[in-house]
Coordinates of C-alpha atoms in Angstrom, one line a residue:
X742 CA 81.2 -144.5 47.1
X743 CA 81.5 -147.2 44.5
X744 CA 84.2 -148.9 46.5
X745 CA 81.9 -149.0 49.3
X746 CA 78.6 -150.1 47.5
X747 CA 80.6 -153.0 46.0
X748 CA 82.3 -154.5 48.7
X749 CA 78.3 -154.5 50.1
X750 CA 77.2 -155.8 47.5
X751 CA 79.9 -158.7 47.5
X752 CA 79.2 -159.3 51.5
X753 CA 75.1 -159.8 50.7
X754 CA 75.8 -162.2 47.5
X755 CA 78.4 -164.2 49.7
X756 CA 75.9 -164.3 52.6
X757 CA 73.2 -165.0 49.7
X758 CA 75.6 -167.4 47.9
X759 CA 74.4 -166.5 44.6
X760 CA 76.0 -163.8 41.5
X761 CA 79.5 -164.2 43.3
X762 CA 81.7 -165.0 40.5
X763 CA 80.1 -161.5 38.7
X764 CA 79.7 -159.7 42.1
X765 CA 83.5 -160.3 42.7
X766 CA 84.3 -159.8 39.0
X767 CA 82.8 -156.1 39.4
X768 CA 84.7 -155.3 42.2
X769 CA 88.0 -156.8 41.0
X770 CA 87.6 -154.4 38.0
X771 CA 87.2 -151.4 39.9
X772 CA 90.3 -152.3 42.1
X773 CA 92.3 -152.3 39.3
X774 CA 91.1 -149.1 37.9
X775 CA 91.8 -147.2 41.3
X776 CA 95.6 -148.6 41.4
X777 CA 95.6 -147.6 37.9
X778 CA 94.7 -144.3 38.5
X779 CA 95.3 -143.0 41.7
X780 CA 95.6 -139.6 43.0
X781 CA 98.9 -138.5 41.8
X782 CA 99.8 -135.9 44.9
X783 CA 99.1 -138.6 47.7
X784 CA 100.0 -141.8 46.0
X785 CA 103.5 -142.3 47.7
X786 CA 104.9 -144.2 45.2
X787 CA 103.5 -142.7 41.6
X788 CA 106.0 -140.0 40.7
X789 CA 108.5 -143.2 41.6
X790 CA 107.5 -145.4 38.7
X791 CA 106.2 -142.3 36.7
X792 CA 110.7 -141.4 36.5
X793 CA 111.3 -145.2 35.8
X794 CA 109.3 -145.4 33.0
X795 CA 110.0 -141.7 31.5
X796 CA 113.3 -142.1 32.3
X797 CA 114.2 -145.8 31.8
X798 CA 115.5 -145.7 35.1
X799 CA 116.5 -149.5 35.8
X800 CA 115.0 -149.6 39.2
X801 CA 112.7 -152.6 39.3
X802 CA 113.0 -155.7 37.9
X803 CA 113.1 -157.3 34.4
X804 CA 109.3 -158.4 33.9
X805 CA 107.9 -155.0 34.9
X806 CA 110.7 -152.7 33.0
X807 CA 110.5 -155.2 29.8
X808 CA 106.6 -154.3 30.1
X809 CA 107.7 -150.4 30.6
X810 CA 109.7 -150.4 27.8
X811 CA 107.7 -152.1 25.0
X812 CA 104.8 -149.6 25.8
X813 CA 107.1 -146.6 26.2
X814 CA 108.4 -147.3 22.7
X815 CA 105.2 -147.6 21.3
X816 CA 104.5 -143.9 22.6
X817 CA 101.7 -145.1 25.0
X818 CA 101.4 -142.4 28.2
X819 CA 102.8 -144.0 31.9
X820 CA 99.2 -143.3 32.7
X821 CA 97.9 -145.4 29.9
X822 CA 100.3 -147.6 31.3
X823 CA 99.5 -148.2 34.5
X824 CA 96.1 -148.4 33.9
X825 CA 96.1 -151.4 31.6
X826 CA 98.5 -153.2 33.5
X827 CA 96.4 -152.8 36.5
X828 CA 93.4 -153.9 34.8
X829 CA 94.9 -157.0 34.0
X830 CA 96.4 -157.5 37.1
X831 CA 93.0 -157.9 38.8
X832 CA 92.0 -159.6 36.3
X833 CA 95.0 -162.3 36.5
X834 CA 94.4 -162.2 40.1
X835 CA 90.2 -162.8 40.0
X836 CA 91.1 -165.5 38.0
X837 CA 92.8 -167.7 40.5
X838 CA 90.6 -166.7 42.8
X839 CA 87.5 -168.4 41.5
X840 CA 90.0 -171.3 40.4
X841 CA 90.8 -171.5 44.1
X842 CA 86.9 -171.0 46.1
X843 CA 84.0 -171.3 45.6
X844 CA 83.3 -167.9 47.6
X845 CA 85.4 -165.3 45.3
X846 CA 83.3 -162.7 47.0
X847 CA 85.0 -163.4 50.7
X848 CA 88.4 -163.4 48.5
X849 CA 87.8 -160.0 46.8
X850 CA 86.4 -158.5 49.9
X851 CA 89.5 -159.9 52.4
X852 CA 91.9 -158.2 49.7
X853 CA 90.1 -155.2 49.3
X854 CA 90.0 -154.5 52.9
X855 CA 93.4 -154.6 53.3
X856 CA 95.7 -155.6 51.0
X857 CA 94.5 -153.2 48.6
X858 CA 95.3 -149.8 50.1
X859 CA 99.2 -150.8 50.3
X860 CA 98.9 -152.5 46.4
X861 CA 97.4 -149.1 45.2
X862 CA 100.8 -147.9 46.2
X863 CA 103.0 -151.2 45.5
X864 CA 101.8 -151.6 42.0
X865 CA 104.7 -154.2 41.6
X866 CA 103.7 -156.1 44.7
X867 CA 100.1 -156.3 43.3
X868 CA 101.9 -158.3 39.7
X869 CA 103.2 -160.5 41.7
X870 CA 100.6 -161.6 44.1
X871 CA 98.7 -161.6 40.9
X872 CA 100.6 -164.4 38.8
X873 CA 101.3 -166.2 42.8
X874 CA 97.6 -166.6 43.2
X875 CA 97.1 -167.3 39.1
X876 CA 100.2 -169.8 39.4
X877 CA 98.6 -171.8 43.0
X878 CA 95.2 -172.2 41.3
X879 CA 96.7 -174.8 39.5
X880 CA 98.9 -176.3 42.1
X881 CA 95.7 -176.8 44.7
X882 CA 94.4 -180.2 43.6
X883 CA 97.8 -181.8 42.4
X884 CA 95.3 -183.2 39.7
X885 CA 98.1 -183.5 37.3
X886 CA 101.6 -183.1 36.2
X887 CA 100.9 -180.8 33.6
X888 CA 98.9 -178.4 35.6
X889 CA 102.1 -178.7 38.3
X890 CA 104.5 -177.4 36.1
X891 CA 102.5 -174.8 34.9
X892 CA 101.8 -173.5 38.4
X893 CA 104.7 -173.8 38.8
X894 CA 106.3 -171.9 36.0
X895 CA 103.7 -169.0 36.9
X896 CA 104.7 -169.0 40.4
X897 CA 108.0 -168.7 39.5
X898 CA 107.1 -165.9 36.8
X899 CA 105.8 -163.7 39.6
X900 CA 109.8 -163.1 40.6
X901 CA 109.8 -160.9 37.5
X902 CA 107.8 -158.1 39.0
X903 CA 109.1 -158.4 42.6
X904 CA 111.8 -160.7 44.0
X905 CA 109.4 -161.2 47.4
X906 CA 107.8 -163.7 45.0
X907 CA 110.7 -166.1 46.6
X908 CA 108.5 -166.7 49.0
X909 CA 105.8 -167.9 46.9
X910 CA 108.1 -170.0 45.3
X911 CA 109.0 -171.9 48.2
X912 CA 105.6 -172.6 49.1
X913 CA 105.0 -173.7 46.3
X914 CA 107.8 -176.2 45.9
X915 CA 106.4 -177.8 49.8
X916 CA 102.9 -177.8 48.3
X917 CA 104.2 -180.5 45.7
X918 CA 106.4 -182.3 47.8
X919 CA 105.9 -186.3 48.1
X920 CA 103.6 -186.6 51.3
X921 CA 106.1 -188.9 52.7
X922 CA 108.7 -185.8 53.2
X923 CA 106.5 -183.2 52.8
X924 CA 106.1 -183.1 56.9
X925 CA 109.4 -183.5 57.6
X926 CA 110.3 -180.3 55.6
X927 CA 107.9 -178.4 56.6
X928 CA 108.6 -179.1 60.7
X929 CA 112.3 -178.8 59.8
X930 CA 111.9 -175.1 58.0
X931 CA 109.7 -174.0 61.3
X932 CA 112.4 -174.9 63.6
X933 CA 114.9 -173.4 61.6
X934 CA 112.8 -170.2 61.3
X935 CA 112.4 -170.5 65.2
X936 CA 116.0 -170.6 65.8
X937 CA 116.4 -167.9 63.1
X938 CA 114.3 -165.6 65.2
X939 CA 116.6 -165.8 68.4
X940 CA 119.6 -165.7 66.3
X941 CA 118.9 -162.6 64.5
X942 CA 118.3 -160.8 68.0
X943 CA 122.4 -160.0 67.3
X944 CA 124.3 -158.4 65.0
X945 CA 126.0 -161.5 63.8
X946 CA 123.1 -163.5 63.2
X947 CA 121.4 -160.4 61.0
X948 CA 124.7 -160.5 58.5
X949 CA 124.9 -164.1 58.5
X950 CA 121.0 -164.4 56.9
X951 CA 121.5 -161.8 54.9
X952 CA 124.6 -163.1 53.2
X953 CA 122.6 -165.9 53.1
X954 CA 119.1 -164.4 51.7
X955 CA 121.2 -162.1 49.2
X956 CA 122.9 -165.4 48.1
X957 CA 119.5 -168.2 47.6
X958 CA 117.5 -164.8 46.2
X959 CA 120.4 -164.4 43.0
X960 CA 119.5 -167.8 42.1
X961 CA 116.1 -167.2 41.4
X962 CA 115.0 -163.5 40.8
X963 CA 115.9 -161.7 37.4
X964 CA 116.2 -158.1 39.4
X965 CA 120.0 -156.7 38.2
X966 CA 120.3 -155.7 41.3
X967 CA 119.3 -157.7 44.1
X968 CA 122.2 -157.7 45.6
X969 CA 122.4 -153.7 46.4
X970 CA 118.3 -153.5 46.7
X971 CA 118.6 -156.0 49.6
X972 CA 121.5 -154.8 51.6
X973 CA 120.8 -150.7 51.0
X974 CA 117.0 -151.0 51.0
X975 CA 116.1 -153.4 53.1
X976 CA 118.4 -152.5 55.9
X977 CA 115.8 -151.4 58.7
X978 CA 115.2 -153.6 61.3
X979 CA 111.6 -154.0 62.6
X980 CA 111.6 -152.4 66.0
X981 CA 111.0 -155.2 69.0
X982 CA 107.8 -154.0 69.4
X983 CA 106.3 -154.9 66.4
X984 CA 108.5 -157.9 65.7
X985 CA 106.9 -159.2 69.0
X986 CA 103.4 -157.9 67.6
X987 CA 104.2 -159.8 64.7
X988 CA 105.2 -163.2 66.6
X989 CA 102.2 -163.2 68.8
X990 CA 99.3 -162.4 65.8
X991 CA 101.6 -165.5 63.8
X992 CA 100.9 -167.6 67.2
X993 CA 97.5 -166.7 67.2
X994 CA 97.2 -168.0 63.5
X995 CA 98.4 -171.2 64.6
X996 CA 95.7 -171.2 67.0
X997 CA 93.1 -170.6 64.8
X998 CA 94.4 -173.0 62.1
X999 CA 93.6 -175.6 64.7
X1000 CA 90.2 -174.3 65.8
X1001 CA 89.4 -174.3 62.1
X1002 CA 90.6 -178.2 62.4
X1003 CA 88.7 -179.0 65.2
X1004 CA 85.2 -177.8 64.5
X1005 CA 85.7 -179.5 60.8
X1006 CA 83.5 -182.8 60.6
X1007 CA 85.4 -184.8 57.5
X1008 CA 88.8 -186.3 57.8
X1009 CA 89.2 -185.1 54.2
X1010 CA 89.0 -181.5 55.2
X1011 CA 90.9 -181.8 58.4
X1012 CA 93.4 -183.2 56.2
X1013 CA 93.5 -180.1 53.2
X1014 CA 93.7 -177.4 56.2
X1015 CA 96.7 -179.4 57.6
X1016 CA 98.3 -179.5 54.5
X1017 CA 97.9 -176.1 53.6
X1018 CA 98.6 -174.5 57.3
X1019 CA 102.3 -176.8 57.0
X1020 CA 102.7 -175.3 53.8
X1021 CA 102.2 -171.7 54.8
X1022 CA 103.0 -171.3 58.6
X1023 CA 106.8 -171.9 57.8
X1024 CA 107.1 -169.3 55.5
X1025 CA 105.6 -166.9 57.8
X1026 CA 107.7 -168.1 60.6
X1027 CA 110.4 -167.5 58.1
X1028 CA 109.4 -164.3 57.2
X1029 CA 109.3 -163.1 61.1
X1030 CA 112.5 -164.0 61.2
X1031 CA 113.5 -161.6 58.8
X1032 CA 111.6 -158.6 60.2
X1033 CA 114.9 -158.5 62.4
X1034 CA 116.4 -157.5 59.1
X1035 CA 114.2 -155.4 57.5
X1036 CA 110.5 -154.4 58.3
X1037 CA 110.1 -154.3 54.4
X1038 CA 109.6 -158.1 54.8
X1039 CA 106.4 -157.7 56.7
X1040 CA 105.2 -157.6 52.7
X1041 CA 105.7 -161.4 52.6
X1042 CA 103.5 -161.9 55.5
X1043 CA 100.5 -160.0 54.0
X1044 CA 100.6 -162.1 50.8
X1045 CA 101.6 -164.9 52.2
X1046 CA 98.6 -164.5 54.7
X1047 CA 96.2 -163.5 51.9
X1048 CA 96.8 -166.4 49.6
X1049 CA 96.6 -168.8 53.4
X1050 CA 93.4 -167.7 54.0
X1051 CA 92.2 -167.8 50.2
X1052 CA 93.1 -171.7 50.1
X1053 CA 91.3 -172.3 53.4
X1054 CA 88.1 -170.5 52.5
X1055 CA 86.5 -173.6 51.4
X1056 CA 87.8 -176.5 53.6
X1057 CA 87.1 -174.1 56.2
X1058 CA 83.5 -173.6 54.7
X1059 CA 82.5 -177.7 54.3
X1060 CA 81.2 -178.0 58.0
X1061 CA 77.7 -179.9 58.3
X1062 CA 76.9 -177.4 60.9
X1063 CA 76.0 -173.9 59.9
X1064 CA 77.6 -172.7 62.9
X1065 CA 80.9 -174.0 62.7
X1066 CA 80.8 -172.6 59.0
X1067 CA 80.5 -169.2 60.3
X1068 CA 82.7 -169.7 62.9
X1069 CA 85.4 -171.2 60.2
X1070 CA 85.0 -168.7 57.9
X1071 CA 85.4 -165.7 60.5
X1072 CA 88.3 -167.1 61.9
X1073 CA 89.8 -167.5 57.8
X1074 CA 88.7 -163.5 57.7
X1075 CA 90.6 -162.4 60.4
X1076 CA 94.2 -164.1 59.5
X1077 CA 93.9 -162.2 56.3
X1078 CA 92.9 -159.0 57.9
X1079 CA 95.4 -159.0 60.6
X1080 CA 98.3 -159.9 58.7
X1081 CA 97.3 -157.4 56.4
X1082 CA 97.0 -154.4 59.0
X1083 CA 99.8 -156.1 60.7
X1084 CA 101.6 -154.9 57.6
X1085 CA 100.1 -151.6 57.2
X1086 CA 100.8 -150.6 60.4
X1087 CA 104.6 -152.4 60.3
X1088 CA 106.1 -148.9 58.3
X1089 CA 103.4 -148.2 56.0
X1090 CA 100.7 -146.4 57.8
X1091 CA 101.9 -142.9 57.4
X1092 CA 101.6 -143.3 53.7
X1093 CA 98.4 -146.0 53.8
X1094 CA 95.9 -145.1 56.2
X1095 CA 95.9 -140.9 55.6
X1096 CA 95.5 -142.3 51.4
X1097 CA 92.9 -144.4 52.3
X1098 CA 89.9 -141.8 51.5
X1099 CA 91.7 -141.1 48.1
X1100 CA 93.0 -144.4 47.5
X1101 CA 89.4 -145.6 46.9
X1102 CA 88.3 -142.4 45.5
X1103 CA 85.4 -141.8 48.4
X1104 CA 84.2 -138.2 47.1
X1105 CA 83.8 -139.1 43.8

């Protein structure tokens, strides 16, 4: 019931547009403490990381088992554990969100609405989108160099606690391209991730990419094993249906990118929901593609989708007219929402949506 009574109460001080930052803080905090102490019998994934960290089981990758192992040797319980480092992932993650918007109360609620019930089970998943978020909310306004490279060292960062953080990565890297090119790379990685997507409709095409993918994502991550994790584990396809589910809810994104644009007033904010929606799209087309590889991809989408919407909460929300700010910021609301279903119900629902009642701890 607390859940339930806070997400309220961050929906009426949003609508209100007072107490958010402390409305959003609240809730944040209770997030944290339900991933870090979920119900042990229906968590899918908690007896999981419960043998990696008993059993120094070198699973994951660096950041989170060099974590693991300085509090296992200090004696501290994996429950201990996973509470703390929950804690201060929601903290890390409230953070950039009020560096990002003005409305941290939308944020909060549009992750705890969706992303949430699979990051209750992903713990790692939630680290990264953590530091991601942390590491854009100094990348947004390109104010300065120094606040560049440091978003973009925490971006980069993220790739110790799960190597989908690639994708962050190479948003990020678009984001602070010249302007000059910056439209030239973007349109050239959406056609490539177009092409990608009829390619990978054969056999050939899905071990090309992944030869490729295993190759670009050694580079980067710091997991030992990458190579294994990516051709054993993510080796199931997404079935056609919900690639094509997938493909159309991406198109309809586009969609409402531009009726964001169009009911906008100011050049200047026409301009920021551009930038960001060439910044984003192509790594979602991108990370369609790869659905024909794995379903487990349909991760990068939700984040991806959740950190889109998070940056366009407040171009979205600078409309003179009161009506196209509602309409802006419903529209914002449902790309986060869909793509985050989308990905619930990609592989995940059998373990998400039964949780759900437990994951936030609704009889207690």
């Amino acid at each position: 019931m607390i859940y339930i009574g806070l997400v309220i109460l961050n929906l009426l001080f949003f609508l209100l547009r007072k107490f958010q930052k402390i409305s959003s803080f609240l809730l944040a905090m209770w997030l944290g403490f339900l991933v870090g102490s979920p119900d042990i019998l229906t968590n899918a994934d908690y007896f999981v990381y419960y043998d990696s960290y008993v059993y120094h089981n070198q699973t994951f990758e660096q950041g989170y088992m060099f974590l693991a192992g300085i509090y296992e040797n200090l004696g501290i319980s994996y429950a201990t554990f996973r509470l703390q480092l929950s804690l201060i992932a929601m903290l890390v993650l409230w953070f950039g969100i009020i560096r990002i918007t003005r409305y941290p109360s939308l944020a909060i609620i549009l992750f705890s609405i969706s992303n949430f019930f699979v990051d209750v089970i992903q713990m790692r998943n939630l680290l990264m989108l953590a530091l991601a978020v942390f590491g854009f909310s100094f990348i947004k306004n390109l104010k300065s160099y120094k606040q560049v490279i440091l978003g973009l060292v925490i971006v980069y960062c993220s790739l110790l606690f799960h190597s989908v953080g690639i994708f962050f990565v190479f948003v990020a890297i678009l984001f602070v391209l010249p302007h000059f090119i910056f439209k030239k790379i973007s349109l050239s990685i959406s056609i490539i991730s177009i092409f990608l997507n009829f390619l990978l409709i054969t056999s050939f095409g899905r071990n090309l990419v992944d030869k490729v993918l295993i190759f670009s994502v050694s580079l980067v991550s710091q997991r030992s094993n990458i190579t294994e994790n990516l051709l054993n584990v993510y080796q199931n396809s997404a079935s056609n249906r919900y690639w094509i589910e997938s493909a159309i809810v991406i198109l309809l994104i586009c969609l409402i990118a531009y009726l964001i644009k169009s009911n906008s007033n100011l050049q200047s904010q026409k301009n920021q929901i551009l930038f960001v929606t060439l910044s984003f799209v192509p790594l979602l087309l991108f990370s369609l593609a790869l659905l024909k590889i794995s379903q487990d991809y349909s991760r990068a989408i939700r984040n991806l989708g959740f950190l889109y919407a998070v940056m366009l909460i407040d171009p979205a929300s600078q409309s003179k007219y009161l009506i196209n700010k509602v309409y802006n910021l419903l529209f914002v609301s449902i790309i986060s929402i869909s793509l985050g279903w989308l990905s619930i119900f990609s592989g995940y629902y059998q373990y998400v949506v039964p949780n759900i009642p437990n994951s936030i701890k609704l009889n207690n």
